[in-house]
Each structure stands twice: as structure tokens, then as C-alpha cells.
XYZ file of C-alpha atoms in Angstrom:
334
model
C 0.264 0.501 -0.023
C 2.777 2.551 -0.257
C 1.937 6.065 -1.189
C 4.400 5.699 -4.852
C 2.390 5.932 -7.770
C 4.312 2.441 -10.494
C 1.960 1.267 -13.223
C -1.179 2.909 -13.252
C -2.623 4.649 -16.375
C -2.117 8.236 -16.149
C -5.571 9.212 -16.558
C -6.952 6.575 -13.665
C -4.724 8.292 -11.376
C -5.298 12.061 -11.798
C -9.242 10.066 -12.003
C -8.282 9.130 -8.570
C -6.450 12.392 -7.233
C -8.858 14.653 -8.250
C -12.187 12.788 -7.091
C -14.405 13.709 -4.958
C -16.782 10.656 -5.097
C -16.338 10.098 -1.983
C -17.797 5.926 -1.816
C -15.934 5.384 -4.595
C -12.788 6.166 -3.085
C -13.879 4.400 0.339
C -13.849 1.421 -1.562
C -10.616 1.892 -3.597
C -8.667 2.560 0.031
C -10.363 -0.283 1.545
C -8.779 -2.272 -1.706
C -5.448 -1.093 -0.468
C -5.344 1.685 -3.412
C -2.527 3.648 -2.015
C -3.743 7.095 -4.673
C -7.093 5.789 -3.269
C -5.628 6.244 0.265
C -3.556 9.824 -0.526
C -6.617 11.712 -1.885
C -9.088 11.200 0.746
C -6.205 12.007 3.305
C -5.576 15.274 1.224
C -9.661 15.721 1.246
C -8.758 15.735 5.432
C -6.423 17.793 5.483
C -7.960 20.498 3.102
C -10.791 20.354 5.140
C -13.176 19.802 1.863
C -16.756 20.277 2.253
C -17.337 16.527 1.571
C -15.797 16.001 4.405
C -18.300 15.106 6.001
C -19.653 12.065 4.191
C -15.625 10.598 4.567
C -16.090 10.880 8.112
C -19.502 8.458 8.025
C -18.708 6.366 5.468
C -15.133 5.383 7.153
C -17.183 4.863 10.560
C -17.664 1.480 10.055
C -14.342 0.853 10.653
C -13.177 2.775 13.982
C -11.302 1.568 15.688
C -9.637 -1.638 14.071
C -5.912 0.183 14.580
C -3.944 -0.459 16.975
C -2.717 2.956 17.362
C 1.414 3.874 18.577
C 2.383 7.257 19.204
C 6.055 8.517 18.802
C 7.086 11.946 20.722
C 10.293 12.784 22.556
C 12.725 16.446 21.296
C 14.431 16.851 17.879
C 17.176 14.825 17.526
C 16.340 11.158 19.450
C 15.944 9.281 16.945
C 12.144 8.973 16.401
C 11.982 8.861 12.360
C 14.594 6.456 12.910
C 13.119 4.143 15.343
C 9.051 4.480 13.660
C 11.530 2.948 10.236
C 12.954 0.081 12.506
C 8.877 -0.585 14.181
C 7.411 -0.519 10.516
C 10.255 -3.287 9.592
C 9.154 -5.728 13.200
C 5.743 -5.122 12.311
C 5.914 -5.713 8.838
C 8.000 -9.431 9.351
C 4.939 -9.983 11.766
C 2.233 -10.047 9.553
C 0.677 -6.511 9.737
C -0.189 -3.708 7.521
C 1.187 -0.448 8.679
C 0.105 3.372 8.312
C 2.771 6.233 9.373
C 1.301 9.734 9.661
C 4.569 11.412 10.507
C 4.072 15.117 11.495
C 6.498 18.117 10.759
C 7.159 21.615 11.293
C 5.191 24.377 8.671
C 6.859 27.778 8.175
C 5.459 30.123 10.860
C 6.634 32.630 7.635
C 5.223 30.380 4.358
C 3.308 28.155 5.516
C 5.014 25.669 3.965
C 7.370 22.578 5.283
C 9.652 20.000 3.941
C 8.130 16.758 5.030
C 11.421 14.986 5.748
C 10.666 12.639 7.113
C 8.425 11.086 4.305
C 12.244 11.027 3.146
C 14.153 8.988 6.111
C 11.279 5.938 5.678
C 12.587 5.142 1.903
C 13.188 2.030 2.689
C 9.152 0.851 2.850
C 8.716 2.836 -0.255
C 7.484 -0.062 -2.478
C 6.132 -1.913 -0.138
C 2.442 -2.829 -0.356
C 1.787 -3.751 3.397
C 2.797 0.261 4.063
C 1.343 3.346 3.618
C 3.564 6.258 4.929
C 2.351 10.452 4.845
C 4.098 13.559 6.241
C 2.009 15.935 6.724
C 2.106 20.003 7.603
C 1.701 20.880 11.315
C 0.117 23.622 9.768
C 1.107 25.926 13.153
C -1.301 23.500 15.493
C 0.730 22.953 18.600
C 0.588 20.297 20.393
C 3.102 18.441 18.650
C 0.325 16.637 15.679
C -1.828 18.319 12.693
C -5.026 19.281 13.383
C -6.276 16.697 10.117
C -3.760 13.899 12.149
C -7.482 12.379 13.627
C -9.149 12.117 11.122
C -6.328 10.826 8.345
C -6.090 8.553 11.490
C -9.171 7.037 9.917
C -8.636 7.283 6.948
C -6.114 3.994 7.348
C -8.385 1.995 10.013
C -10.581 2.528 6.797
C -7.893 1.617 4.629
C -7.077 -1.452 6.480
C -4.192 -1.073 8.509
C -3.867 -2.929 11.324
C -1.710 -0.375 13.197
C -0.650 3.378 13.076
C 1.985 4.600 13.740
C 2.038 8.384 14.354
C 5.331 10.195 14.961
C 5.068 13.656 15.959
C 7.329 16.367 15.155
C 9.903 17.345 17.916
C 8.438 19.021 20.643
C 8.769 20.245 24.024
C 7.666 19.877 27.764
C 4.367 20.905 27.476
C 2.850 19.366 23.757
C 1.136 16.024 24.890
C -1.623 16.053 22.648
C 0.018 12.660 21.167
C -1.233 11.226 23.963
C -4.836 11.795 23.967
C -4.956 10.280 20.403
C -2.681 7.286 20.230
C -3.613 3.973 22.883
C 0.579 3.665 23.496
C 2.135 6.253 23.331
C 6.423 5.958 23.228
C 8.567 9.129 24.097
C 12.024 8.602 22.843
C 14.597 10.452 25.250
C 19.105 10.101 24.368
C 21.764 10.592 26.552
C 23.327 13.918 26.655
C 20.663 16.061 25.399
C 18.936 17.170 28.855
C 16.217 14.292 29.005
C 17.011 13.056 32.336
C 17.265 16.572 34.385
C 14.030 16.929 32.508
C 12.966 13.438 33.468
C 11.795 15.097 37.188
C 9.076 17.758 35.753
C 5.787 18.325 34.869
C 4.873 17.680 31.133
C 5.839 15.326 27.988
C 7.440 12.996 29.712
C 3.943 12.125 32.950
C 2.745 10.652 28.815
C 4.071 8.014 28.664
C 3.651 4.507 28.543
C 6.861 3.700 27.098
C 10.271 5.205 27.741
C 12.774 4.177 24.661
C 15.838 5.118 25.850
C 17.477 5.474 22.356
C 21.232 6.059 20.866
C 21.673 4.168 23.992
C 25.422 3.227 23.534
C 26.089 6.715 24.006
C 27.991 7.028 27.563
C 25.417 8.425 29.895
C 23.082 5.899 28.710
C 22.254 4.334 32.106
C 21.843 7.637 34.178
C 18.779 8.597 31.837
C 17.621 5.044 32.466
C 18.383 5.171 36.451
C 16.928 8.807 36.323
C 13.784 8.206 34.604
C 13.096 4.462 36.527
C 13.342 6.980 39.724
C 10.980 8.944 38.360
C 8.414 6.031 37.998
C 9.334 4.694 41.031
C 8.142 8.414 43.467
C 5.141 8.011 40.677
C 1.820 7.166 43.099
C -0.282 4.439 41.281
C -3.284 2.515 43.138
C -3.065 -1.822 42.248
C -3.056 -2.480 38.442
C -1.867 1.202 37.228
C -0.198 0.587 34.064
C 4.035 0.891 35.299
C 5.819 2.749 32.220
C 8.573 0.527 30.150
C 11.765 1.405 29.874
C 13.068 0.818 27.128
C 16.764 0.650 25.424
C 17.864 0.984 22.001
C 20.005 2.277 19.263
C 17.348 2.401 16.730
C 19.835 3.683 13.794
C 21.360 -0.658 13.865
C 17.412 -2.189 14.898
C 19.058 -2.912 18.159
C 15.935 -2.523 21.115
C 13.216 -2.349 18.788
C 12.008 -5.983 18.988
C 12.254 -5.362 23.276
C 9.899 -1.944 22.121
C 7.401 -3.761 20.221
C 7.241 -6.773 23.232
C 6.656 -3.214 25.265
C 3.952 -2.046 22.958
C 1.855 -6.185 23.470
C 2.280 -5.946 26.993
C 0.405 -2.545 27.125
C -2.427 -3.488 24.692
C -2.494 -6.453 26.931
C -2.683 -4.294 29.735
C -5.153 -1.725 28.272
C -7.291 -4.272 27.052
C -8.036 -6.507 30.673
C -8.628 -3.543 32.470
C -10.943 -1.662 29.804
C -8.983 1.368 29.839
C -8.329 0.724 26.077
C -11.592 1.470 25.312
C -11.880 4.155 28.052
C -9.108 5.658 26.227
C -10.245 5.512 22.689
C -14.216 7.243 23.691
C -11.883 10.316 25.433
C -10.366 10.311 21.668
C -14.832 11.034 20.397
C -15.479 13.089 23.064
C -11.919 15.137 21.606
C -12.519 14.578 17.924
C -17.214 15.638 18.545
C -15.167 18.627 20.929
C -12.691 19.730 17.983
C -15.145 20.284 15.124
C -17.733 21.445 17.718
C -15.697 24.705 18.173
C -14.755 24.107 14.583
C -18.147 25.325 13.457
C -18.517 27.945 15.614
C -15.574 29.678 15.258
C -16.358 29.702 11.577
C -19.803 31.208 12.522
C -17.989 33.773 15.333
C -16.460 34.070 11.737
C -20.002 34.987 9.171
C -20.400 37.967 12.414
C -17.503 39.170 12.005
C -18.634 40.433 8.908
C -21.514 41.767 9.429
C -21.953 43.964 12.791
C -23.268 41.971 15.476
C -20.011 41.464 16.487
C -18.716 44.794 15.820
C -21.444 46.627 17.616
C -20.508 44.347 20.738
C -16.785 45.555 20.140
C -17.741 49.346 19.486
C -19.790 48.594 23.055
C -17.452 46.780 24.997
C -14.672 49.685 23.850
C -17.088 51.962 25.562
C -17.791 50.656 28.700
C -21.534 50.553 27.498
C -21.289 46.353 28.287
C -18.558 44.051 29.938
C -17.044 41.969 27.904
C -18.805 37.941 29.493
C -22.211 40.146 28.874
C -21.206 40.447 25.504
C -19.929 36.754 25.016
C -23.372 35.938 26.105
C -25.333 38.007 24.275
C -22.699 37.002 20.643
C -23.779 33.130 21.620
C -27.084 33.330 22.045
C -27.507 35.584 18.716
C -25.007 32.473 16.974
C -28.169 29.911 19.212
C -30.708 32.240 17.172
């Protein structure tokens, strides 16, 4: 299911690339056509008016893929680890989808989308679909379109979807609300051991991966993370994050990472946590869509006189901003 287009008639490829025939695209995506998958994700990313139809057509296939998030600071080896995990999962016979989120320029909105380049080992594998997506200024390490793109890959029959975030900092933890299992990658000598005692990104890990474990300081990094885990308060049966060493550039430790993911998946299913996490994810999607609709309605009011009139009243002290907001919401509801 590689995204690379080969040996296909030009007219057929062009028709799929431009098509907005949602039932046909979903049918072809279900059959493993990478062009149809690419077109559906493009419709999702662009916020096309057929997006509700796409979501409706994909709804029956929701929850059929295991979603694994990989996050960490820039330079820790996320793309290399993702590439090697794909190799391990393919060896098990899984169909794998990868969404690699790249940072976008705050000036032009463009992105290099270099993660796709780093994963060329799988470019011709029909059992792998790799898509780079621009964050487009969205905070949290993901793109706003990522949840729906995951649904597209589920609909396309992927058994596992790997979501690799932008290189993130302490507060950017959105991937935890999207993934069934979250891997946080660390590397010796990058200051991550110090960050281990702080609130933020290191608190979202289901599995810690100390990558580049052949470097000096790897043992100290592992000890610091294990010490942080030991200090955490957990009730009976609660998940204790695993700590795994790896040298992804040499393919070492990848089987241990896969085993830790399997162990966490077993715990999720045993404790009914998988259902809870997915319901939480669905609630976040619904909220995001509803807020998007509200923003669009407010934008339409901005083009008229209602919002300007309220703003003038607040500026001159005739009413307070909370009263103005209540009045605006009342107008939105009418």
C-alpha cells in the first residue's frame, strides 16, 4: 500500500487524485489502492466540504487499528525508530500506516516533509502506507487533521498506525489523547534526564525508549527515568511505564520496544482502558469539530455588524466582555 504510484494508467491516477466521489474512494482505499488513501487524506487535510461524507463512510471501520504515538525532542531518533518499528511489524504480517508530522513555516506555512524521505526503505512495500503531514501551525506536536487521517488509515485496513509527532517540548502532549500507546523517546546527553523530574511530556509515556543507548550517560538516563517512575503514585493494577534501551540506527532493541507495546496493549484490554481511551479520543474529536463550526459562525458574524457593534460597546464601557460574549452566543444559537 505504498504511496508511490507505479504501473498505473495516467488517466486512472489523475481521476483518483481529483475525485470527490467518496464511496468510490473509500471502496478503493479498502482494496489497498494507495492513490485513494492519499486522496482521502488530502480531502481531510484541506477541510473539503465532503469531509462529513468521508467521516460517515469511514465510521464503520473505526477502532480497528492499534494506534501508537512516538514523541520526543528533536534529534532523539523518532524517524529512525519508526522506520525500524515498521520493519518489525511487517515481519509479523501487519499492514502498517505511518503519519509523520513535520513542522511548518510560521511565515509561508510550508514544510519540508523530510520524515517521508527518511523512510524510503518501505517505499515500495504494498503493506506500508507513509504520509507526511504539515502541522500548519497547530500546537501539540500534531496536525489538526491527524485524528481523521488515522481514521482513513483504519478504513484502509491498517492493523497498526504509527503517529510520529513534530519534535516537541515539555507542554506539547496532544499525541497522548490520540494514541492507544504512547512512546516517549529520550537520548543521553540531551538534557532529557533533567526534564524527567518536571511535569509535561515525560508524564504521558506508556513506554520510555532510551535511544542511542551506546552513548555515554545512557545508564544514568535509564536510572533517572526509573527513579521518576518509582516516585509516582499508582493504585493496584495501574500501568507502570516500561523503560527500554535501543540503538535504532543499528536495529537494536526494536523487538524489546514491540514487546513493551504488546504488553501495554494487553493491560489496556484487561482493564477496559482501551475502550475508555478511545471514547476520550472520540469526545475530543467531537469537541474540536463543534468548536470549528462555532469559529466559522463567529467569522460570519465578524463580516456583518453584530460583532463590531458589541466590540464598540465593550470598548466604550457600555457593557462588559462577558455580557457581550453571552449576547454573541445567543445570536449564534438563533
